[in-house]
Coordinates of N, CA and C in Angstrom, one line a residue:
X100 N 2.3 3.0 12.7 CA 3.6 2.4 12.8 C 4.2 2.1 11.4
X101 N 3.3 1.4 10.3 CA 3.9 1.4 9.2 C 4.6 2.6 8.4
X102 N 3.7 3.6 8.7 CA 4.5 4.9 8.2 C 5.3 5.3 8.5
X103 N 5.5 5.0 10.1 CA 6.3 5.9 10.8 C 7.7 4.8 10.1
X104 N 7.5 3.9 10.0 CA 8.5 2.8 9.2 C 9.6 3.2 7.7
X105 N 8.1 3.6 7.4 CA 8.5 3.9 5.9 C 9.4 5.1 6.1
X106 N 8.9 6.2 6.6 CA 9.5 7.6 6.7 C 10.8 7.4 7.5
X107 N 11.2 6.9 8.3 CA 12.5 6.3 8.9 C 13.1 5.5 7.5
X108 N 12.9 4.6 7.3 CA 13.6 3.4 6.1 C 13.8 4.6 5.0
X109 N 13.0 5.6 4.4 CA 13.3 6.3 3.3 C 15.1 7.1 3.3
X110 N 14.4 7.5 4.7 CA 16.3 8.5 4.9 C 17.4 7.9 4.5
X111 N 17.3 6.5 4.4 CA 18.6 5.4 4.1 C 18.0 4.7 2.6
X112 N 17.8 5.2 2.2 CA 17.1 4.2 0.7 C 17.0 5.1 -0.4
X113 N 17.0 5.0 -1.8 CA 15.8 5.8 -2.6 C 14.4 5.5 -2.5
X114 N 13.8 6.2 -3.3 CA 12.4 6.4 -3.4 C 12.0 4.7 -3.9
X115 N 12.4 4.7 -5.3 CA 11.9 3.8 -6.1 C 12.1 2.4 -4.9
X116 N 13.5 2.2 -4.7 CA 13.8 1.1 -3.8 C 12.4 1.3 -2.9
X117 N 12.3 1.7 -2.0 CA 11.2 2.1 -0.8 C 9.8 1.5 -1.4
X118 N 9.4 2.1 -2.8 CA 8.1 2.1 -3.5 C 8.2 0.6 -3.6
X119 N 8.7 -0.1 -4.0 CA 8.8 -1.3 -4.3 C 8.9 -2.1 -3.5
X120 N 9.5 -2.0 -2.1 CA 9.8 -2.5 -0.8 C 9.0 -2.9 -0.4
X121 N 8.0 -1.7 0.0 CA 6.9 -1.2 0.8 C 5.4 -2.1 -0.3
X122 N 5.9 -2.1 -1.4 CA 4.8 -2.7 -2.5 C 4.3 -4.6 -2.0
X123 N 5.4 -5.2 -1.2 CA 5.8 -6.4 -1.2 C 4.3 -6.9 -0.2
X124 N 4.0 -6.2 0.0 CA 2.6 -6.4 1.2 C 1.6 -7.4 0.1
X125 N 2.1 -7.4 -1.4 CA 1.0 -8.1 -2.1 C 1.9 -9.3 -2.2
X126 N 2.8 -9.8 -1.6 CA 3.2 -11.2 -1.6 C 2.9 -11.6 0.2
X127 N 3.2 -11.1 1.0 CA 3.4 -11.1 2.5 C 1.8 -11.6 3.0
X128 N 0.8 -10.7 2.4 CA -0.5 -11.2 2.6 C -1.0 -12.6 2.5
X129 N -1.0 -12.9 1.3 CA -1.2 -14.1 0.7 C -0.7 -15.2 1.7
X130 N 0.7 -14.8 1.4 CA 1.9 -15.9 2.6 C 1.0 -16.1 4.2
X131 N 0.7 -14.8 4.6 CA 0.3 -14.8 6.0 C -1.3 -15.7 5.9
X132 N -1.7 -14.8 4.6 CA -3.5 -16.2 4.7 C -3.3 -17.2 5.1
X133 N -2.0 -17.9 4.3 CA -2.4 -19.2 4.6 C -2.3 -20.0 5.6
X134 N -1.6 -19.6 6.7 CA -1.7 -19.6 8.2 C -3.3 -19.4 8.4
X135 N -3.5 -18.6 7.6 CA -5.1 -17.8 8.3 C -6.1 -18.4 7.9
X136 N -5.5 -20.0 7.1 CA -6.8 -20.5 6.2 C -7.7 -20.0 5.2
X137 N -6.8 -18.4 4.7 CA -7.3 -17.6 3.4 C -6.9 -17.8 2.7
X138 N -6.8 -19.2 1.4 CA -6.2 -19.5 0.6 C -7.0 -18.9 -0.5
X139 N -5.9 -18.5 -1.4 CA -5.8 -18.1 -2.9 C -5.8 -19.0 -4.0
X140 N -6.2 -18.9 -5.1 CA -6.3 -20.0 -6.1 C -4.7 -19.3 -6.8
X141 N -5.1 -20.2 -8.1 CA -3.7 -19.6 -8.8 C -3.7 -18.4 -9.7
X142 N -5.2 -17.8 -10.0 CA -5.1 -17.0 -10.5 C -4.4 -15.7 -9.9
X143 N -4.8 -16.0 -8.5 CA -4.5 -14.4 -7.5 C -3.2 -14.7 -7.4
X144 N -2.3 -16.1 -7.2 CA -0.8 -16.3 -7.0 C -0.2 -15.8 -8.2
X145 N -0.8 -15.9 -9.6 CA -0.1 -15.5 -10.9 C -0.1 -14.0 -10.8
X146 N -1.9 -13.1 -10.5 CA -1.4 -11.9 -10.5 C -0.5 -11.7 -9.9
X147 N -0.3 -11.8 -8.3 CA 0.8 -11.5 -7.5 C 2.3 -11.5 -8.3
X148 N 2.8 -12.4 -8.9 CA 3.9 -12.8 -9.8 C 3.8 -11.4 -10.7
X149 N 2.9 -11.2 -11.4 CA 2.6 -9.8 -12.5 C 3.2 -9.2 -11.9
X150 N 2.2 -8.4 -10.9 CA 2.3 -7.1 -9.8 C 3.9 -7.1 -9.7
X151 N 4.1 -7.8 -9.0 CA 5.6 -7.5 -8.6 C 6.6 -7.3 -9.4
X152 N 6.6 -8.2 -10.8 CA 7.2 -7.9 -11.9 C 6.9 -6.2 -12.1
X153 N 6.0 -6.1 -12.3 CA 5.4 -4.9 -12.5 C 6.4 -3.8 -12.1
X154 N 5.9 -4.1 -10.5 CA 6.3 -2.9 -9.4 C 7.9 -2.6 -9.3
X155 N 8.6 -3.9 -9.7 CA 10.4 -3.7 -10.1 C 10.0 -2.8 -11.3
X156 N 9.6 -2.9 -12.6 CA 9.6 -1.9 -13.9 C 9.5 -0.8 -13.4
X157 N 8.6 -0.3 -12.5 CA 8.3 0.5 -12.1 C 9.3 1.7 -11.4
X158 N 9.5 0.6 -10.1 CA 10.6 1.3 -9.3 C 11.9 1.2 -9.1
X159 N 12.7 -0.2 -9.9 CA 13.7 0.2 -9.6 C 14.5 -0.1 -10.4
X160 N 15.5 1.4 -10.8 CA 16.1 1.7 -12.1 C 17.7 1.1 -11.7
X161 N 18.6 1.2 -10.3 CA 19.7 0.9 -10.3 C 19.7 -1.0 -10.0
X162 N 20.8 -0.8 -9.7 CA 20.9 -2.2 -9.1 C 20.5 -2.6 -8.1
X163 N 19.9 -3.7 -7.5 CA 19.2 -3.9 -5.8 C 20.0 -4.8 -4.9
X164 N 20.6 -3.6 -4.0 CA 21.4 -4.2 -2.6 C 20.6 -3.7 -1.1
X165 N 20.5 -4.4 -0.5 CA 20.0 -4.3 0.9 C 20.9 -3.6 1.7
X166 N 20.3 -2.6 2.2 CA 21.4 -1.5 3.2 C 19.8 -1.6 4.6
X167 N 20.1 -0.5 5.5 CA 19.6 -0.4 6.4 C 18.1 -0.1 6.4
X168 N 18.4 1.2 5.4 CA 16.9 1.7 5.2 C 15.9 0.7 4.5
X169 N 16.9 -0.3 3.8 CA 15.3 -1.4 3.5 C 15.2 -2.3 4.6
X170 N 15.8 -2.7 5.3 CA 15.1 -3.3 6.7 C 14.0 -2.4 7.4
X171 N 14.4 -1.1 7.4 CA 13.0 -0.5 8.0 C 11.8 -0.4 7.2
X172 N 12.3 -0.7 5.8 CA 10.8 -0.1 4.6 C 10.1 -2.0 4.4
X173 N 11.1 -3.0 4.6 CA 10.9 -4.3 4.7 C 9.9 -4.8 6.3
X174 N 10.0 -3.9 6.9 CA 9.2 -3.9 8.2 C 7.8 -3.4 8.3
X175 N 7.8 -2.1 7.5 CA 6.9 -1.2 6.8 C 6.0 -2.1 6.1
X176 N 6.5 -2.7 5.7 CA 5.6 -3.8 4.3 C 5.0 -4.8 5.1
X177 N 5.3 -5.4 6.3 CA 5.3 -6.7 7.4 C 3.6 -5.8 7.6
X178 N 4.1 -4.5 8.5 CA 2.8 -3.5 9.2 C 2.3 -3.2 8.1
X179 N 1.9 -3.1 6.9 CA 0.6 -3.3 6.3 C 0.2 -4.2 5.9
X180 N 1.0 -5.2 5.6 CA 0.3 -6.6 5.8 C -0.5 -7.1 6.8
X181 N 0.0 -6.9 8.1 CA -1.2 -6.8 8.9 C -2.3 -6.0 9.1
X182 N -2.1 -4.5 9.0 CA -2.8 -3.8 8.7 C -4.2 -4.7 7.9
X183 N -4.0 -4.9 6.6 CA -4.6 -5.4 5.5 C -5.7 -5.9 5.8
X184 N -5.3 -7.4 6.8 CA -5.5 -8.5 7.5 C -6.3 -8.3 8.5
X185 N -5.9 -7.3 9.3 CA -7.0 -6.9 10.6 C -7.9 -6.4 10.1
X186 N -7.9 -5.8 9.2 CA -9.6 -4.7 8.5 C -10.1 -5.8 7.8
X187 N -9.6 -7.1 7.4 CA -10.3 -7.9 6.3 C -11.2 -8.7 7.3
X188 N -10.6 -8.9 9.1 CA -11.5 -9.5 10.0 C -12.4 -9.0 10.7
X189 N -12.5 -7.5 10.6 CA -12.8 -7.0 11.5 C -14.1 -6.2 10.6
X190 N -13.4 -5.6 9.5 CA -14.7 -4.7 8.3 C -16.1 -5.6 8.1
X191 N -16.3 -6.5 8.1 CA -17.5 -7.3 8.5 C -18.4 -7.5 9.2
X192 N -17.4 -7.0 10.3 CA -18.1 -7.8 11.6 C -18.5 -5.9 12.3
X193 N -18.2 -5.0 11.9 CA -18.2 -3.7 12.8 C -18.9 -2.0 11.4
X194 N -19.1 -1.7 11.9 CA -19.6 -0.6 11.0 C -18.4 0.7 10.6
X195 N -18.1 0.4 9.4 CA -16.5 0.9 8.7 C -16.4 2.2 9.3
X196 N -17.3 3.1 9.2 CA -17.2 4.4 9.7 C -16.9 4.5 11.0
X197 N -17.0 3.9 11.6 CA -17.1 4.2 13.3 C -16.0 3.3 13.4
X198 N -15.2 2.5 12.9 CA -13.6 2.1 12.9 C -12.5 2.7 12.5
X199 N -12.7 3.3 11.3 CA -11.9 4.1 10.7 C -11.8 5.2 11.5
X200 N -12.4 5.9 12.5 CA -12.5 6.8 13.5 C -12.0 6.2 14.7
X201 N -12.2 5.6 15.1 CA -11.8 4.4 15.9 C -9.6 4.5 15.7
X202 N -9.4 4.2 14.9 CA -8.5 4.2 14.1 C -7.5 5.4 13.9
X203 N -8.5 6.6 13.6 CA -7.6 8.2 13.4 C -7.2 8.1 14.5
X204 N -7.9 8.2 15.4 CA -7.8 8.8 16.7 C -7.3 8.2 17.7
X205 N -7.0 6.8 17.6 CA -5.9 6.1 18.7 C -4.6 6.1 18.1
X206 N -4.4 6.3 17.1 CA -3.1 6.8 16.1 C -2.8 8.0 16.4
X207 N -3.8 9.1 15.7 CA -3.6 10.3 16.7 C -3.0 10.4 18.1
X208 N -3.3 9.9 19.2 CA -3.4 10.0 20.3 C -2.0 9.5 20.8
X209 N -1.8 8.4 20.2 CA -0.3 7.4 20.2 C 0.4 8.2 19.8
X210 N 0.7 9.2 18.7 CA 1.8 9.6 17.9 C 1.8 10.9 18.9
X211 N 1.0 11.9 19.4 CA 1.7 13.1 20.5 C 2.6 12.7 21.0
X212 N 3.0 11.5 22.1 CA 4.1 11.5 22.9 C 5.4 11.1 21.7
X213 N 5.3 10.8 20.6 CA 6.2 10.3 19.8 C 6.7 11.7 19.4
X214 N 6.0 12.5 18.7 CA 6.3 14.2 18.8 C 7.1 15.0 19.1
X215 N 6.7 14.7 20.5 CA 7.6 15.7 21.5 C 9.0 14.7 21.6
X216 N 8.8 13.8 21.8 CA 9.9 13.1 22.1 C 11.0 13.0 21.1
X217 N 10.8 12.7 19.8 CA 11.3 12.5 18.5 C 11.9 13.6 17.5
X218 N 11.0 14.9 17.9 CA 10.7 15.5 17.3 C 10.7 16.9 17.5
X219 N 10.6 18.1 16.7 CA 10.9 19.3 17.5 C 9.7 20.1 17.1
X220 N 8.1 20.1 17.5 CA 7.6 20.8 16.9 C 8.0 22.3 16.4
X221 N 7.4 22.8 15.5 CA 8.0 24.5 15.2 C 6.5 24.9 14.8
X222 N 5.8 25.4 15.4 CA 4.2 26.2 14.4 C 4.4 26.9 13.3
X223 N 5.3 27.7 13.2 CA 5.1 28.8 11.9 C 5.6 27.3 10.7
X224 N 6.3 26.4 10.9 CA 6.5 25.5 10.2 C 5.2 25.0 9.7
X225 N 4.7 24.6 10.7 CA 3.4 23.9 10.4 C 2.6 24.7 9.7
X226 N 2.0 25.8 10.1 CA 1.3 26.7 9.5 C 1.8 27.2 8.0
X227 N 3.0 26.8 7.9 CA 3.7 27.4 6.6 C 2.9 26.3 5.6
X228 N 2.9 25.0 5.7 CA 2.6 23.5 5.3 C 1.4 23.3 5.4
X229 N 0.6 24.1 5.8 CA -0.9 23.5 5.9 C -1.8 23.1 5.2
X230 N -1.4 23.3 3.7 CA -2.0 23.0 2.6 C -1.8 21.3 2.6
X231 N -0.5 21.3 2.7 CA -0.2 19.5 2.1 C -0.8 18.7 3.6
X232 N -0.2 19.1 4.4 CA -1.1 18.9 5.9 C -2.8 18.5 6.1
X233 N -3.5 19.3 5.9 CA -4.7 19.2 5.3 C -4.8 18.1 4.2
X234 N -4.3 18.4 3.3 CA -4.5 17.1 2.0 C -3.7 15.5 2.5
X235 N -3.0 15.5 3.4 CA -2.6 14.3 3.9 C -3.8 13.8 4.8
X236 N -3.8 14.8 5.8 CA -5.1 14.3 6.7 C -6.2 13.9 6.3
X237 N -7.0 15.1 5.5 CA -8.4 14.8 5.3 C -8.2 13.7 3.9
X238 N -7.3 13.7 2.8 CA -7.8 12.8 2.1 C -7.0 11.4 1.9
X239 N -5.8 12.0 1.8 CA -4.7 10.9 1.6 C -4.9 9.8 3.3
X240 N -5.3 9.9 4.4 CA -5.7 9.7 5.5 C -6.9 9.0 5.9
X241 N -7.8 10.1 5.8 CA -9.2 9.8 6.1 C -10.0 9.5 5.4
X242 N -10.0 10.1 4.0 CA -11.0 9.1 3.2 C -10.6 8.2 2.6
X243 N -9.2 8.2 2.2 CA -8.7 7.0 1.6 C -8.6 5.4 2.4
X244 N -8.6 5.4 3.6 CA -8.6 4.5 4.5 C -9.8 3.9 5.0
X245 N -10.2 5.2 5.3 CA -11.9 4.9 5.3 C -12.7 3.8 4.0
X246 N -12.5 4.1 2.9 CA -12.7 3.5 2.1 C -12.1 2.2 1.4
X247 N -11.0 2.2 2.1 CA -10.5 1.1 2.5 C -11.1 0.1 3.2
X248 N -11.6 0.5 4.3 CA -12.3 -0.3 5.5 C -13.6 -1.3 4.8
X249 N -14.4 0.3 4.3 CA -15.3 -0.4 3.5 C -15.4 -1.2 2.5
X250 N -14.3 -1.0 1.8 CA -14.3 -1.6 0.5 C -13.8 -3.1 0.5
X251 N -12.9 -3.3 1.6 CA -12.4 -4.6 2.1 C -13.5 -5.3 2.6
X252 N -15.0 -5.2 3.2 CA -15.8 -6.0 3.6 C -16.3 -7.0 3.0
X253 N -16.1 -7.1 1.3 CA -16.3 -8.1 0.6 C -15.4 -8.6 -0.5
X254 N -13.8 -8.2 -0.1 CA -12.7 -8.7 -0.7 C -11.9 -9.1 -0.5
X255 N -11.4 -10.0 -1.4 CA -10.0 -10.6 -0.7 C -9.1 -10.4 -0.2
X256 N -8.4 -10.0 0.6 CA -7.5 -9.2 0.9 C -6.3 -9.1 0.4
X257 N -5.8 -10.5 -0.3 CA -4.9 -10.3 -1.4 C -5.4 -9.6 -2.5
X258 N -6.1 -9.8 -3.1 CA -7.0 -9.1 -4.0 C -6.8 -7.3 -3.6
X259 N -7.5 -7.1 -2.5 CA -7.0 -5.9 -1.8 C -5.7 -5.4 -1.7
X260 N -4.8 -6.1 -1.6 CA -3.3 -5.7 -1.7 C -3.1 -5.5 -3.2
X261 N -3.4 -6.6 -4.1 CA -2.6 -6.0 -5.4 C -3.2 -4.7 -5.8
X262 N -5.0 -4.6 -5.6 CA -5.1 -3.2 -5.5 C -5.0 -1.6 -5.1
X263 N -4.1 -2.1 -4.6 CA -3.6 -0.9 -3.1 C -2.0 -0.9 -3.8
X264 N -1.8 -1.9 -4.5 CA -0.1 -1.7 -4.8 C -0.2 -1.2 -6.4
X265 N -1.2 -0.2 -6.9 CA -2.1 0.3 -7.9 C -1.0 2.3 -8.0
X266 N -0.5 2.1 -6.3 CA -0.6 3.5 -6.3 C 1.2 3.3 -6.7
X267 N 1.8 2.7 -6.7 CA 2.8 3.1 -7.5 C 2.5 3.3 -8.9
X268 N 1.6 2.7 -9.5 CA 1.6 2.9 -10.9 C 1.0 4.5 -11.3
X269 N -0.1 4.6 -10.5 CA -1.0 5.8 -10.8 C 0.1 7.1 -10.2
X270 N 1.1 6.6 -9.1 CA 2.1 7.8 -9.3 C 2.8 8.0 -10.2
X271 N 2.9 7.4 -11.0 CA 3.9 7.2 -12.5 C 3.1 8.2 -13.2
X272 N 1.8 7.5 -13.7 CA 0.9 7.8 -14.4 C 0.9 9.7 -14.4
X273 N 0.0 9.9 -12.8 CA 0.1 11.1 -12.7 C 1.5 11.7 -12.6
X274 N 2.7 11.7 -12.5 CA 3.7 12.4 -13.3 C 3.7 12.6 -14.4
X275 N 3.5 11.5 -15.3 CA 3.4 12.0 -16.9 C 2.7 13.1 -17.0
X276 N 1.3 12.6 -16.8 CA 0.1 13.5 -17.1 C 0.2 14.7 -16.4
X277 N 1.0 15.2 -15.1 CA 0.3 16.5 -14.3 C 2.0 17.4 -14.4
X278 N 3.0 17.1 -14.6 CA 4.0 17.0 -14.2 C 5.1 16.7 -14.9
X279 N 4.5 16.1 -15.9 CA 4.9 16.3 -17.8 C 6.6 15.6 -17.7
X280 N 6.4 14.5 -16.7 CA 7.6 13.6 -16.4 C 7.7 12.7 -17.7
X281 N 9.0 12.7 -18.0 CA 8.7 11.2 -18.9 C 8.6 9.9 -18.7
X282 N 7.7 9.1 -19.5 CA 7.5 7.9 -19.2 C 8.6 7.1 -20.1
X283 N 9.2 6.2 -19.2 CA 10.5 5.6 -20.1 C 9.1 4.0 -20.2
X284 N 10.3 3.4 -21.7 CA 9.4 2.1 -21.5 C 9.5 1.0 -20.7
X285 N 10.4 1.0 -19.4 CA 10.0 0.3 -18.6 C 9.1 0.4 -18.1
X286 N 9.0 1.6 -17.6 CA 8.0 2.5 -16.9 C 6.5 1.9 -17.1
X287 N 6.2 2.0 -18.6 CA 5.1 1.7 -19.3 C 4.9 0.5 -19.0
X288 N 5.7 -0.3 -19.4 CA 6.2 -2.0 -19.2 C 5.3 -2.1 -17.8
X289 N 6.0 -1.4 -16.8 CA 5.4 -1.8 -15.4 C 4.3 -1.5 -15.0
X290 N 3.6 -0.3 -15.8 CA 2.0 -0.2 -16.0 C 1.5 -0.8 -16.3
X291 N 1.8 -1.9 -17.5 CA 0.5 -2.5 -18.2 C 0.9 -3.9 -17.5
X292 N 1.9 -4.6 -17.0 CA 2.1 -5.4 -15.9 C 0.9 -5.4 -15.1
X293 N 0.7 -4.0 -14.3 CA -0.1 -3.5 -12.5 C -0.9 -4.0 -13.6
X294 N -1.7 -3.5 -14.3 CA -3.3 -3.7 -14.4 C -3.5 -4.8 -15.2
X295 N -2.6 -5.5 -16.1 CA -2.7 -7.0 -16.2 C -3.3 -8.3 -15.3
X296 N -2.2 -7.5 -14.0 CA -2.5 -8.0 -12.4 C -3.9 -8.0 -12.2
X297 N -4.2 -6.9 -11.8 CA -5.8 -6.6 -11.7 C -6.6 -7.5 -12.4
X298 N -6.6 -7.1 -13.9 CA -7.8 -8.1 -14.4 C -7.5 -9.1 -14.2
X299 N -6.5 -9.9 -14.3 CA -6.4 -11.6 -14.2 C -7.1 -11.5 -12.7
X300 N -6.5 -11.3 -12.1 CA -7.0 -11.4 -10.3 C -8.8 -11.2 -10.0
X301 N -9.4 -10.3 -11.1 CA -10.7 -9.9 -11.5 C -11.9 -11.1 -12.3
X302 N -10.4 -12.0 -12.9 CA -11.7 -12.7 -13.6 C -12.3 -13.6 -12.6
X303 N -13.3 -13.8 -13.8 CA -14.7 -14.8 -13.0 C -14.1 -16.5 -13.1
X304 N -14.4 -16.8 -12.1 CA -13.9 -18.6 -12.3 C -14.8 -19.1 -13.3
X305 N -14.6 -20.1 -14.2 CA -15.2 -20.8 -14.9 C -16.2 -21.7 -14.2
X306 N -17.7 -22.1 -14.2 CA -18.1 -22.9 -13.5 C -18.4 -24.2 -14.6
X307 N -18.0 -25.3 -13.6 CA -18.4 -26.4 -14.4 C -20.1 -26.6 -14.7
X308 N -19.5 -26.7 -16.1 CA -21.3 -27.0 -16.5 C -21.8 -28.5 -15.8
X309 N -23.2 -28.1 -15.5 CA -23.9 -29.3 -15.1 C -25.1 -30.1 -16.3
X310 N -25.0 -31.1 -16.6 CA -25.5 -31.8 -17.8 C -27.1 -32.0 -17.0

């Protein structure tokens, strides 16, 4: 659902707006914990503050007005927030592999009637596309989610979100580097922001010494 969110909200939006939009799952998490009794200290509320500073350097270069398409990419962000949230209660209690499967495949299964209905399949299309097809499924998909599952079984899930909101930066990144895009210094600005985020969110609490 969240994708299918995102990919609808994009048509009416730019990119950057959307990346940013969709980035907000690392404030919405936190928010939702505390209903959930998953409270954050201040260090993870300060990263949060970073990140987001960050994730504006990052993504967005014009001025920011709300049109249609960010209500859908603003809904997008709602559904991985939960997303987040459900694997942070469930990755513990179930064996990651056998959810994450669990997962493809009622997704899978849900999105055929969406297909036909929405959509106009074409095969030679598909077959033309099978390369990026393949690389969305098997990795951008399945292992990256998967490892998600896993990885969430002993993290905070805000924590897990500012990590996950990593991939706007490393799309920047990898344009410089693969794709020989320029990095302007906002740009940069909003890199060293994202992983500012991280380490502060990373450090070790101080323990009080005992006499």
């Amino acid at each position: 659902m969240a994708s299918s969110l995102q990919q609808i909200g994009i048509k009416y939006t730019s990119a950057g707006k959307a990346g940013f939009i969709t980035s907000c799952y690392i404030v919405i998490v936190p928010l939702i914990g505390i209903f959930m009794k998953k409270t954050s200290g201040w260090k993870i509320w300060a990263a949060v503050v970073l990140a987001l500073a960050g994730l504006y350097c990052l993504c967005i270069t014009d001025g920011f007005t709300v049109g249609k398409g960010d209500i859908f990419i603003f809904l997008c962000a709602m559904a991985f927030s939960a997303h987040i949230l459900v694997i942070d209660y469930f990755s513990p209690r179930v064996n990651g592999v056998v959810l994450s499967c669990i997962q493809f495949f009622v997704c899978g299964v849900a999105s055929l009637p969406c297909m036909f209905v929405f959509e106009t399949p074409d095969m030679v299309a598909i077959i033309f596309a099978w390369m990026p097809i393949l690389y969305a499924g098997v990795l951008s998909c399945g292992v990256a989610y998967t490892l998600q599952i896993i990885g969430q079984r002993n993290v905070n899930p805000t924590i897990a979100s500012l990590i996950l909101s990593l991939e706007s930066c490393f799309s920047v990144l990898a344009g410089w580097v693969i794709l020989h895009e320029k990095l302007s210094m906002k740009e940069s600005l909003g890199c060293v922001l994202m992983f500012m985020a991280i380490i502060l969110a990373q450090l070790p609490d101080k323990k009080a010494s005992v006499d």
